[in-house]
Amino acid sequence: MPDTTCHMSMSLDGFVAGPDQSRENPLGKRGLELHGWHIGDPRANDADRTATEWLMRPRGAYIMGRNMYGPIRGEWDADWTGWWGPEPPYHAPVFVLTHYAHDPIQMEGGTTFYFVTDGFDAAYAAALDAADGKGVDIAGGAATVRQALKAGVIDELTLDIAPVLLGSGERMFEGNGSFGFEPVEVLHSPLATHIRYRRIS
């Protein structure tokens, strides 16, 4: 069975997004500083390009939280189809965790957003079914990854640790008492240390 994966950028002090996420700052204040390794910083090297290949490899389905999907909170009171424009990079079903029901949104390039209101386990079961054996990725954000870690479903976890201190924001490992992974590959660049972990069986 193909792996369930998760790939997240993180600051040295453990934040995967900065504070005060908004339409203007979808990754929170200074959150974009965690992602220079794959969004065009001229200092990016072969390690960053390899890690970008890890990040962008096709998967059969994805799971993300509502905060990652967009800035709207509460009831769906605005027409919103995600941050990514008419053709999101997923090209597969994406299951969005939310407390508020919404009809599916079909986008160009094969991405359809499905909105799941009955919790992570239901979203994961739906994603496994939709992936048709091609693997599931836990796309983020922090709260969704925490739920996946608690459920023990992640087989491969990649962290891109940027030499940045955010001071506050969203922590991915908040409340998780044990790690349960071992490093199997490490790549370095001036912009990030890319560590690929496998779950300890």
mmCIF file with all atom_site columns, C-alpha atoms in Angstrom:
data_model
loop_
_atom_site.group_PDB
_atom_site.id
_atom_site.type_symbol
_atom_site.label_atom_id
_atom_site.label_alt_id
_atom_site.label_comp_id
_atom_site.label_asym_id
_atom_site.label_entity_id
_atom_site.label_seq_id
_atom_site.pdbx_PDB_ins_code
_atom_site.Cartn_x
_atom_site.Cartn_y
_atom_site.Cartn_z
_atom_site.occupancy
_atom_site.B_iso_or_equiv
_atom_site.pdbx_formal_charge
_atom_site.auth_seq_id
_atom_site.auth_comp_id
_atom_site.auth_asym_id
_atom_site.auth_atom_id
_atom_site.pdbx_PDB_model_num
ATOM 1   C CA . MET A 1 1   ? 0.000   0.000  0.000   1.00 0.00 ? 1   MET A CA 1
ATOM 2   C CA . PRO A 1 2   ? 1.486   3.430  -0.934  1.00 0.00 ? 2   PRO A CA 1
ATOM 3   C CA . ASP A 1 3   ? 2.586   5.662  1.881   1.00 0.00 ? 3   ASP A CA 1
ATOM 4   C CA . THR A 1 4   ? 0.724   8.456  3.570   1.00 0.00 ? 4   THR A CA 1
ATOM 5   C CA . THR A 1 5   ? 3.078   11.420 3.460   1.00 0.00 ? 5   THR A CA 1
ATOM 6   C CA . CYS A 1 6   ? 3.397   14.875 4.977   1.00 0.00 ? 6   CYS A CA 1
ATOM 7   C CA . HIS A 1 7   ? 5.857   17.599 3.953   1.00 0.00 ? 7   HIS A CA 1
ATOM 8   C CA . MET A 1 8   ? 6.078   20.811 5.994   1.00 0.00 ? 8   MET A CA 1
ATOM 9   C CA . SER A 1 9   ? 8.396   23.807 6.277   1.00 0.00 ? 9   SER A CA 1
ATOM 10  C CA . MET A 1 10  ? 9.234   24.860 9.834   1.00 0.00 ? 10  MET A CA 1
ATOM 11  C CA . SER A 1 11  ? 11.153  27.567 11.664  1.00 0.00 ? 11  SER A CA 1
ATOM 12  C CA . LEU A 1 12  ? 13.982  26.757 14.055  1.00 0.00 ? 12  LEU A CA 1
ATOM 13  C CA . ASP A 1 13  ? 11.628  27.499 16.949  1.00 0.00 ? 13  ASP A CA 1
ATOM 14  C CA . GLY A 1 14  ? 9.005   25.058 15.705  1.00 0.00 ? 14  GLY A CA 1
ATOM 15  C CA . PHE A 1 15  ? 6.435   27.165 13.848  1.00 0.00 ? 15  PHE A CA 1
ATOM 16  C CA . VAL A 1 16  ? 4.983   26.163 10.467  1.00 0.00 ? 16  VAL A CA 1
ATOM 17  C CA . ALA A 1 17  ? 3.120   29.471 10.050  1.00 0.00 ? 17  ALA A CA 1
ATOM 18  C CA . GLY A 1 18  ? 3.548   32.901 11.525  1.00 0.00 ? 18  GLY A CA 1
ATOM 19  C CA . PRO A 1 19  ? 0.987   34.766 13.651  1.00 0.00 ? 19  PRO A CA 1
ATOM 20  C CA . ASP A 1 20  ? -2.048  36.673 12.338  1.00 0.00 ? 20  ASP A CA 1
ATOM 21  C CA . GLN A 1 21  ? -2.897  34.642 9.253   1.00 0.00 ? 21  GLN A CA 1
ATOM 22  C CA . SER A 1 22  ? -5.081  36.636 6.859   1.00 0.00 ? 22  SER A CA 1
ATOM 23  C CA . ARG A 1 23  ? -5.898  37.103 3.186   1.00 0.00 ? 23  ARG A CA 1
ATOM 24  C CA . GLU A 1 24  ? -2.864  39.399 2.946   1.00 0.00 ? 24  GLU A CA 1
ATOM 25  C CA . ASN A 1 25  ? -0.630  36.995 4.936   1.00 0.00 ? 25  ASN A CA 1
ATOM 26  C CA . PRO A 1 26  ? -1.900  33.460 4.264   1.00 0.00 ? 26  PRO A CA 1
ATOM 27  C CA . LEU A 1 27  ? 1.117   31.947 6.045   1.00 0.00 ? 27  LEU A CA 1
ATOM 28  C CA . GLY A 1 28  ? 0.973   34.494 8.852   1.00 0.00 ? 28  GLY A CA 1
ATOM 29  C CA . LYS A 1 29  ? 3.382   37.364 9.372   1.00 0.00 ? 29  LYS A CA 1
ATOM 30  C CA . ARG A 1 30  ? 6.845   36.362 8.130   1.00 0.00 ? 30  ARG A CA 1
ATOM 31  C CA . GLY A 1 31  ? 5.594   32.860 7.340   1.00 0.00 ? 31  GLY A CA 1
ATOM 32  C CA . LEU A 1 32  ? 6.755   33.158 3.743   1.00 0.00 ? 32  LEU A CA 1
ATOM 33  C CA . GLU A 1 33  ? 10.341  33.225 5.032   1.00 0.00 ? 33  GLU A CA 1
ATOM 34  C CA . LEU A 1 34  ? 10.066  29.478 5.661   1.00 0.00 ? 34  LEU A CA 1
ATOM 35  C CA . HIS A 1 35  ? 9.535   28.735 1.963   1.00 0.00 ? 35  HIS A CA 1
ATOM 36  C CA . GLY A 1 36  ? 12.341  30.512 0.100   1.00 0.00 ? 36  GLY A CA 1
ATOM 37  C CA . TRP A 1 37  ? 13.926  27.145 -0.717  1.00 0.00 ? 37  TRP A CA 1
ATOM 38  C CA . HIS A 1 38  ? 11.139  26.336 -3.196  1.00 0.00 ? 38  HIS A CA 1
ATOM 39  C CA . ILE A 1 39  ? 9.684   29.685 -4.264  1.00 0.00 ? 39  ILE A CA 1
ATOM 40  C CA . GLY A 1 40  ? 12.514  31.254 -6.189  1.00 0.00 ? 40  GLY A CA 1
ATOM 41  C CA . ASP A 1 41  ? 15.237  32.377 -3.775  1.00 0.00 ? 41  ASP A CA 1
ATOM 42  C CA . PRO A 1 42  ? 18.406  32.572 -5.926  1.00 0.00 ? 42  PRO A CA 1
ATOM 43  C CA . ARG A 1 43  ? 20.420  30.830 -3.193  1.00 0.00 ? 43  ARG A CA 1
ATOM 44  C CA . ALA A 1 44  ? 18.463  27.588 -3.715  1.00 0.00 ? 44  ALA A CA 1
ATOM 45  C CA . ASN A 1 45  ? 20.718  24.657 -4.584  1.00 0.00 ? 45  ASN A CA 1
ATOM 46  C CA . ASP A 1 46  ? 20.428  21.029 -5.683  1.00 0.00 ? 46  ASP A CA 1
ATOM 47  C CA . ALA A 1 47  ? 19.266  19.982 -2.205  1.00 0.00 ? 47  ALA A CA 1
ATOM 48  C CA . ASP A 1 48  ? 16.359  22.414 -2.454  1.00 0.00 ? 48  ASP A CA 1
ATOM 49  C CA . ARG A 1 49  ? 15.493  21.190 -5.927  1.00 0.00 ? 49  ARG A CA 1
ATOM 50  C CA . THR A 1 50  ? 15.447  17.596 -4.707  1.00 0.00 ? 50  THR A CA 1
ATOM 51  C CA . ALA A 1 51  ? 13.237  18.556 -1.758  1.00 0.00 ? 51  ALA A CA 1
ATOM 52  C CA . THR A 1 52  ? 10.928  20.395 -4.154  1.00 0.00 ? 52  THR A CA 1
ATOM 53  C CA . GLU A 1 53  ? 10.600  17.183 -6.160  1.00 0.00 ? 53  GLU A CA 1
ATOM 54  C CA . TRP A 1 54  ? 9.635   15.398 -2.937  1.00 0.00 ? 54  TRP A CA 1
ATOM 55  C CA . LEU A 1 55  ? 7.051   18.089 -2.209  1.00 0.00 ? 55  LEU A CA 1
ATOM 56  C CA . MET A 1 56  ? 5.510   18.117 -5.690  1.00 0.00 ? 56  MET A CA 1
ATOM 57  C CA . ARG A 1 57  ? 5.388   14.387 -6.400  1.00 0.00 ? 57  ARG A CA 1
ATOM 58  C CA . PRO A 1 58  ? 1.881   13.387 -7.460  1.00 0.00 ? 58  PRO A CA 1
ATOM 59  C CA . ARG A 1 59  ? -0.388  11.801 -4.870  1.00 0.00 ? 59  ARG A CA 1
ATOM 60  C CA . GLY A 1 60  ? -3.770  10.156 -5.209  1.00 0.00 ? 60  GLY A CA 1
ATOM 61  C CA . ALA A 1 61  ? -5.550  12.461 -2.726  1.00 0.00 ? 61  ALA A CA 1
ATOM 62  C CA . TYR A 1 62  ? -4.826  15.211 -0.210  1.00 0.00 ? 62  TYR A CA 1
ATOM 63  C CA . ILE A 1 63  ? -6.168  16.344 3.166   1.00 0.00 ? 63  ILE A CA 1
ATOM 64  C CA . MET A 1 64  ? -5.960  19.924 4.402   1.00 0.00 ? 64  MET A CA 1
ATOM 65  C CA . GLY A 1 65  ? -7.522  22.078 7.072   1.00 0.00 ? 65  GLY A CA 1
ATOM 66  C CA . ARG A 1 66  ? -9.868  24.924 6.404   1.00 0.00 ? 66  ARG A CA 1
ATOM 67  C CA . ASN A 1 67  ? -7.265  27.493 7.490   1.00 0.00 ? 67  ASN A CA 1
ATOM 68  C CA . MET A 1 68  ? -4.964  26.229 4.735   1.00 0.00 ? 68  MET A CA 1
ATOM 69  C CA . TYR A 1 69  ? -7.773  26.297 2.203   1.00 0.00 ? 69  TYR A CA 1
ATOM 70  C CA . GLY A 1 70  ? -8.592  29.941 2.821   1.00 0.00 ? 70  GLY A CA 1
ATOM 71  C CA . PRO A 1 71  ? -9.083  32.876 5.201   1.00 0.00 ? 71  PRO A CA 1
ATOM 72  C CA . ILE A 1 72  ? -12.864 32.647 5.596   1.00 0.00 ? 72  ILE A CA 1
ATOM 73  C CA . ARG A 1 73  ? -14.012 31.704 9.101   1.00 0.00 ? 73  ARG A CA 1
ATOM 74  C CA . GLY A 1 74  ? -17.424 30.533 10.275  1.00 0.00 ? 74  GLY A CA 1
ATOM 75  C CA . GLU A 1 75  ? -20.211 30.216 7.729   1.00 0.00 ? 75  GLU A CA 1
ATOM 76  C CA . TRP A 1 76  ? -19.279 30.311 4.047   1.00 0.00 ? 76  TRP A CA 1
ATOM 77  C CA . ASP A 1 77  ? -20.195 33.930 3.348   1.00 0.00 ? 77  ASP A CA 1
ATOM 78  C CA . ALA A 1 78  ? -17.886 34.570 0.381   1.00 0.00 ? 78  ALA A CA 1
ATOM 79  C CA . ASP A 1 79  ? -17.131 32.941 -2.952  1.00 0.00 ? 79  ASP A CA 1
ATOM 80  C CA . TRP A 1 80  ? -13.727 31.337 -2.370  1.00 0.00 ? 80  TRP A CA 1
ATOM 81  C CA . THR A 1 81  ? -11.958 28.594 -4.316  1.00 0.00 ? 81  THR A CA 1
ATOM 82  C CA . GLY A 1 82  ? -8.563  28.502 -2.573  1.00 0.00 ? 82  GLY A CA 1
ATOM 83  C CA . TRP A 1 83  ? -5.301  30.413 -2.809  1.00 0.00 ? 83  TRP A CA 1
ATOM 84  C CA . TRP A 1 84  ? -4.069  28.713 -5.969  1.00 0.00 ? 84  TRP A CA 1
ATOM 85  C CA . GLY A 1 85  ? -6.054  30.241 -8.843  1.00 0.00 ? 85  GLY A CA 1
ATOM 86  C CA . PRO A 1 86  ? -8.163  28.322 -11.372 1.00 0.00 ? 86  PRO A CA 1
ATOM 87  C CA . GLU A 1 87  ? -5.743  25.351 -11.580 1.00 0.00 ? 87  GLU A CA 1
ATOM 88  C CA . PRO A 1 88  ? -4.460  24.301 -8.123  1.00 0.00 ? 88  PRO A CA 1
ATOM 89  C CA . PRO A 1 89  ? -1.260  22.217 -8.014  1.00 0.00 ? 89  PRO A CA 1
ATOM 90  C CA . TYR A 1 90  ? -2.919  19.089 -6.607  1.00 0.00 ? 90  TYR A CA 1
ATOM 91  C CA . HIS A 1 91  ? -4.541  17.534 -9.705  1.00 0.00 ? 91  HIS A CA 1
ATOM 92  C CA . ALA A 1 92  ? -6.383  15.103 -7.429  1.00 0.00 ? 92  ALA A CA 1
ATOM 93  C CA . PRO A 1 93  ? -9.220  15.102 -4.865  1.00 0.00 ? 93  PRO A CA 1
ATOM 94  C CA . VAL A 1 94  ? -8.567  17.356 -1.848  1.00 0.00 ? 94  VAL A CA 1
ATOM 95  C CA . PHE A 1 95  ? -10.526 16.796 1.366   1.00 0.00 ? 95  PHE A CA 1
ATOM 96  C CA . VAL A 1 96  ? -10.900 19.952 3.455   1.00 0.00 ? 96  VAL A CA 1
ATOM 97  C CA . LEU A 1 97  ? -11.671 19.617 7.170   1.00 0.00 ? 97  LEU A CA 1
ATOM 98  C CA . THR A 1 98  ? -14.344 22.090 8.240   1.00 0.00 ? 98  THR A CA 1
ATOM 99  C CA . HIS A 1 99  ? -17.254 22.506 10.668  1.00 0.00 ? 99  HIS A CA 1
ATOM 100 C CA . TYR A 1 100 ? -19.413 24.081 7.940   1.00 0.00 ? 100 TYR A CA 1
ATOM 101 C CA . ALA A 1 101 ? -20.862 22.095 5.027   1.00 0.00 ? 101 ALA A CA 1
ATOM 102 C CA . HIS A 1 102 ? -20.105 23.190 1.473   1.00 0.00 ? 102 HIS A CA 1
ATOM 103 C CA . ASP A 1 103 ? -20.760 21.646 -1.923  1.00 0.00 ? 103 ASP A CA 1
ATOM 104 C CA . PRO A 1 104 ? -17.695 20.236 -3.715  1.00 0.00 ? 104 PRO A CA 1
ATOM 105 C CA . ILE A 1 105 ? -15.757 22.684 -5.901  1.00 0.00 ? 105 ILE A CA 1
ATOM 106 C CA . GLN A 1 106 ? -14.323 21.326 -9.131  1.00 0.00 ? 106 GLN A CA 1
ATOM 107 C CA . MET A 1 107 ? -11.287 23.157 -10.494 1.00 0.00 ? 107 MET A CA 1
ATOM 108 C CA . GLU A 1 108 ? -9.215  22.944 -13.654 1.00 0.00 ? 108 GLU A CA 1
ATOM 109 C CA . GLY A 1 109 ? -6.547  20.276 -13.947 1.00 0.00 ? 109 GLY A CA 1
ATOM 110 C CA . GLY A 1 110 ? -8.314  17.539 -11.999 1.00 0.00 ? 110 GLY A CA 1
ATOM 111 C CA . THR A 1 111 ? -8.505  19.107 -8.518  1.00 0.00 ? 111 THR A CA 1
ATOM 112 C CA . THR A 1 112 ? -11.839 18.859 -6.703  1.00 0.00 ? 112 THR A CA 1
ATOM 113 C CA . PHE A 1 113 ? -12.225 20.223 -3.180  1.00 0.00 ? 113 PHE A CA 1
ATOM 114 C CA . TYR A 1 114 ? -14.511 18.161 -0.937  1.00 0.00 ? 114 TYR A CA 1
ATOM 115 C CA . PHE A 1 115 ? -15.572 19.571 2.424   1.00 0.00 ? 115 PHE A CA 1
ATOM 116 C CA . VAL A 1 116 ? -15.692 17.087 5.306   1.00 0.00 ? 116 VAL A CA 1
ATOM 117 C CA . THR A 1 117 ? -17.606 17.999 8.451   1.00 0.00 ? 117 THR A CA 1
ATOM 118 C CA . ASP A 1 118 ? -17.326 14.754 10.448  1.00 0.00 ? 118 ASP A CA 1
ATOM 119 C CA . GLY A 1 119 ? -13.674 14.803 11.430  1.00 0.00 ? 119 GLY A CA 1
ATOM 120 C CA . PHE A 1 120 ? -10.209 13.682 10.429  1.00 0.00 ? 120 PHE A CA 1
ATOM 121 C CA . ASP A 1 121 ? -10.914 9.942  10.437  1.00 0.00 ? 121 ASP A CA 1
ATOM 122 C CA . ALA A 1 122 ? -13.770 10.381 7.953   1.00 0.00 ? 122 ALA A CA 1
ATOM 123 C CA . ALA A 1 123 ? -11.616 12.600 5.733   1.00 0.00 ? 123 ALA A CA 1
ATOM 124 C CA . TYR A 1 124 ? -8.770  10.102 5.813   1.00 0.00 ? 124 TYR A CA 1
ATOM 125 C CA . ALA A 1 125 ? -11.049 7.187  4.927   1.00 0.00 ? 125 ALA A CA 1
ATOM 126 C CA . ALA A 1 126 ? -12.489 9.175  2.015   1.00 0.00 ? 126 ALA A CA 1
ATOM 127 C CA . ALA A 1 127 ? -9.009  10.174 0.846   1.00 0.00 ? 127 ALA A CA 1
ATOM 128 C CA . LEU A 1 128 ? -7.753  6.574  0.942   1.00 0.00 ? 128 LEU A CA 1
ATOM 129 C CA . ASP A 1 129 ? -10.729 5.500  -1.136  1.00 0.00 ? 129 ASP A CA 1
ATOM 130 C CA . ALA A 1 130 ? -10.331 8.337  -3.635  1.00 0.00 ? 130 ALA A CA 1
ATOM 131 C CA . ALA A 1 131 ? -6.552  7.840  -3.924  1.00 0.00 ? 131 ALA A CA 1
ATOM 132 C CA . ASP A 1 132 ? -7.135  4.431  -5.519  1.00 0.00 ? 132 ASP A CA 1
ATOM 133 C CA . GLY A 1 133 ? -3.815  3.080  -4.290  1.00 0.00 ? 133 GLY A CA 1
ATOM 134 C CA . LYS A 1 134 ? -1.741  6.145  -5.255  1.00 0.00 ? 134 LYS A CA 1
ATOM 135 C CA . GLY A 1 135 ? -1.111  7.409  -1.721  1.00 0.00 ? 135 GLY A CA 1
ATOM 136 C CA . VAL A 1 136 ? -2.461  10.232 0.447   1.00 0.00 ? 136 VAL A CA 1
ATOM 137 C CA . ASP A 1 137 ? -0.688  13.430 1.466   1.00 0.00 ? 137 ASP A CA 1
ATOM 138 C CA . ILE A 1 138 ? -1.469  15.428 4.594   1.00 0.00 ? 138 ILE A CA 1
ATOM 139 C CA . ALA A 1 139 ? -1.023  18.902 3.112   1.00 0.00 ? 139 ALA A CA 1
ATOM 140 C CA . GLY A 1 140 ? -1.442  20.977 6.290   1.00 0.00 ? 140 GLY A CA 1
ATOM 141 C CA . GLY A 1 141 ? -1.833  23.192 8.149   1.00 0.00 ? 141 GLY A CA 1
ATOM 142 C CA . ALA A 1 142 ? -0.594  22.665 11.665  1.00 0.00 ? 142 ALA A CA 1
ATOM 143 C CA . ALA A 1 143 ? -3.847  21.498 13.285  1.00 0.00 ? 143 ALA A CA 1
ATOM 144 C CA . THR A 1 144 ? -4.529  18.970 10.521  1.00 0.00 ? 144 THR A CA 1
ATOM 145 C CA . VAL A 1 145 ? -1.016  17.534 10.771  1.00 0.00 ? 145 VAL A CA 1
ATOM 146 C CA . ARG A 1 146 ? -1.414  17.254 14.548  1.00 0.00 ? 146 ARG A CA 1
ATOM 147 C CA . GLN A 1 147 ? -4.570  15.196 14.011  1.00 0.00 ? 147 GLN A CA 1
ATOM 148 C CA . ALA A 1 148 ? -2.792  12.965 11.489  1.00 0.00 ? 148 ALA A CA 1
ATOM 149 C CA . LEU A 1 149 ? 0.119   12.428 13.877  1.00 0.00 ? 149 LEU A CA 1
ATOM 150 C CA . LYS A 1 150 ? -2.262  11.608 16.707  1.00 0.00 ? 150 LYS A CA 1
ATOM 151 C CA . ALA A 1 151 ? -4.067  9.113  14.461  1.00 0.00 ? 151 ALA A CA 1
ATOM 152 C CA . GLY A 1 152 ? -0.719  7.491  13.563  1.00 0.00 ? 152 GLY A CA 1
ATOM 153 C CA . VAL A 1 153 ? -1.367  7.488  9.809   1.00 0.00 ? 153 VAL A CA 1
ATOM 154 C CA . ILE A 1 154 ? 1.758   9.290  8.529   1.00 0.00 ? 154 ILE A CA 1
ATOM 155 C CA . ASP A 1 155 ? 4.378   6.898  7.117   1.00 0.00 ? 155 ASP A CA 1
ATOM 156 C CA . GLU A 1 156 ? 6.832   9.483  5.777   1.00 0.00 ? 156 GLU A CA 1
ATOM 157 C CA . LEU A 1 157 ? 7.317   12.961 7.248   1.00 0.00 ? 157 LEU A CA 1
ATOM 158 C CA . THR A 1 158 ? 9.562   15.553 5.611   1.00 0.00 ? 158 THR A CA 1
ATOM 159 C CA . LEU A 1 159 ? 10.542  18.728 7.461   1.00 0.00 ? 159 LEU A CA 1
ATOM 160 C CA . ASP A 1 160 ? 12.258  21.661 5.778   1.00 0.00 ? 160 ASP A CA 1
ATOM 161 C CA . ILE A 1 161 ? 13.794  23.501 8.737   1.00 0.00 ? 161 ILE A CA 1
ATOM 162 C CA . ALA A 1 162 ? 14.543  27.098 7.749   1.00 0.00 ? 162 ALA A CA 1
ATOM 163 C CA . PRO A 1 163 ? 17.138  29.158 9.684   1.00 0.00 ? 163 PRO A CA 1
ATOM 164 C CA . VAL A 1 164 ? 14.399  31.544 10.829  1.00 0.00 ? 164 VAL A CA 1
ATOM 165 C CA . LEU A 1 165 ? 13.006  32.381 14.280  1.00 0.00 ? 165 LEU A CA 1
ATOM 166 C CA . LEU A 1 166 ? 9.344   33.422 14.097  1.00 0.00 ? 166 LEU A CA 1
ATOM 167 C CA . GLY A 1 167 ? 8.732   33.749 17.836  1.00 0.00 ? 167 GLY A CA 1
ATOM 168 C CA . SER A 1 168 ? 5.048   32.862 17.588  1.00 0.00 ? 168 SER A CA 1
ATOM 169 C CA . GLY A 1 169 ? 2.516   31.361 15.226  1.00 0.00 ? 169 GLY A CA 1
ATOM 170 C CA . GLU A 1 170 ? 1.243   27.826 14.551  1.00 0.00 ? 170 GLU A CA 1
ATOM 171 C CA . ARG A 1 171 ? 3.139   24.849 16.011  1.00 0.00 ? 171 ARG A CA 1
ATOM 172 C CA . MET A 1 172 ? 2.796   21.462 14.359  1.00 0.00 ? 172 MET A CA 1
ATOM 173 C CA . PHE A 1 173 ? 3.922   19.354 17.338  1.00 0.00 ? 173 PHE A CA 1
ATOM 174 C CA . GLU A 1 174 ? 1.906   21.112 20.048  1.00 0.00 ? 174 GLU A CA 1
ATOM 175 C CA . GLY A 1 175 ? 0.429   18.482 22.359  1.00 0.00 ? 175 GLY A CA 1
ATOM 176 C CA . ASN A 1 176 ? 2.129   15.468 20.745  1.00 0.00 ? 176 ASN A CA 1
ATOM 177 C CA . GLY A 1 177 ? 3.885   13.526 23.486  1.00 0.00 ? 177 GLY A CA 1
ATOM 178 C CA . SER A 1 178 ? 6.101   11.331 21.299  1.00 0.00 ? 178 SER A CA 1
ATOM 179 C CA . PHE A 1 179 ? 7.646   11.552 17.829  1.00 0.00 ? 179 PHE A CA 1
ATOM 180 C CA . GLY A 1 180 ? 7.781   7.967  16.534  1.00 0.00 ? 180 GLY A CA 1
ATOM 181 C CA . PHE A 1 181 ? 9.938   8.623  13.430  1.00 0.00 ? 181 PHE A CA 1
ATOM 182 C CA . GLU A 1 182 ? 13.586  8.129  12.502  1.00 0.00 ? 182 GLU A CA 1
ATOM 183 C CA . PRO A 1 183 ? 15.601  10.188 9.990   1.00 0.00 ? 183 PRO A CA 1
ATOM 184 C CA . VAL A 1 184 ? 16.493  8.389  6.762   1.00 0.00 ? 184 VAL A CA 1
ATOM 185 C CA . GLU A 1 185 ? 17.830  11.252 4.612   1.00 0.00 ? 185 GLU A CA 1
ATOM 186 C CA . VAL A 1 186 ? 19.161  14.768 5.246   1.00 0.00 ? 186 VAL A CA 1
ATOM 187 C CA . LEU A 1 187 ? 19.903  17.443 2.625   1.00 0.00 ? 187 LEU A CA 1
ATOM 188 C CA . HIS A 1 188 ? 21.366  20.894 3.294   1.00 0.00 ? 188 HIS A CA 1
ATOM 189 C CA . SER A 1 189 ? 21.185  24.331 1.711   1.00 0.00 ? 189 SER A CA 1
ATOM 190 C CA . PRO A 1 190 ? 21.611  27.906 2.936   1.00 0.00 ? 190 PRO A CA 1
ATOM 191 C CA . LEU A 1 191 ? 17.808  28.145 3.026   1.00 0.00 ? 191 LEU A CA 1
ATOM 192 C CA . ALA A 1 192 ? 16.753  24.947 4.802   1.00 0.00 ? 192 ALA A CA 1
ATOM 193 C CA . THR A 1 193 ? 17.817  21.605 6.221   1.00 0.00 ? 193 THR A CA 1
ATOM 194 C CA . HIS A 1 194 ? 15.571  19.012 4.592   1.00 0.00 ? 194 HIS A CA 1
ATOM 195 C CA . ILE A 1 195 ? 15.026  15.958 6.789   1.00 0.00 ? 195 ILE A CA 1
ATOM 196 C CA . ARG A 1 196 ? 13.043  12.969 5.570   1.00 0.00 ? 196 ARG A CA 1
ATOM 197 C CA . TYR A 1 197 ? 11.750  10.722 8.348   1.00 0.00 ? 197 TYR A CA 1
ATOM 198 C CA . ARG A 1 198 ? 10.116  7.296  8.281   1.00 0.00 ? 198 ARG A CA 1
ATOM 199 C CA . ARG A 1 199 ? 7.730   6.035  10.898  1.00 0.00 ? 199 ARG A CA 1
ATOM 200 C CA . ILE A 1 200 ? 9.320   3.541  13.288  1.00 0.00 ? 200 ILE A CA 1
ATOM 201 C CA . SER A 1 201 ? 7.475   0.286  12.787  1.00 0.00 ? 201 SER A CA 1
#
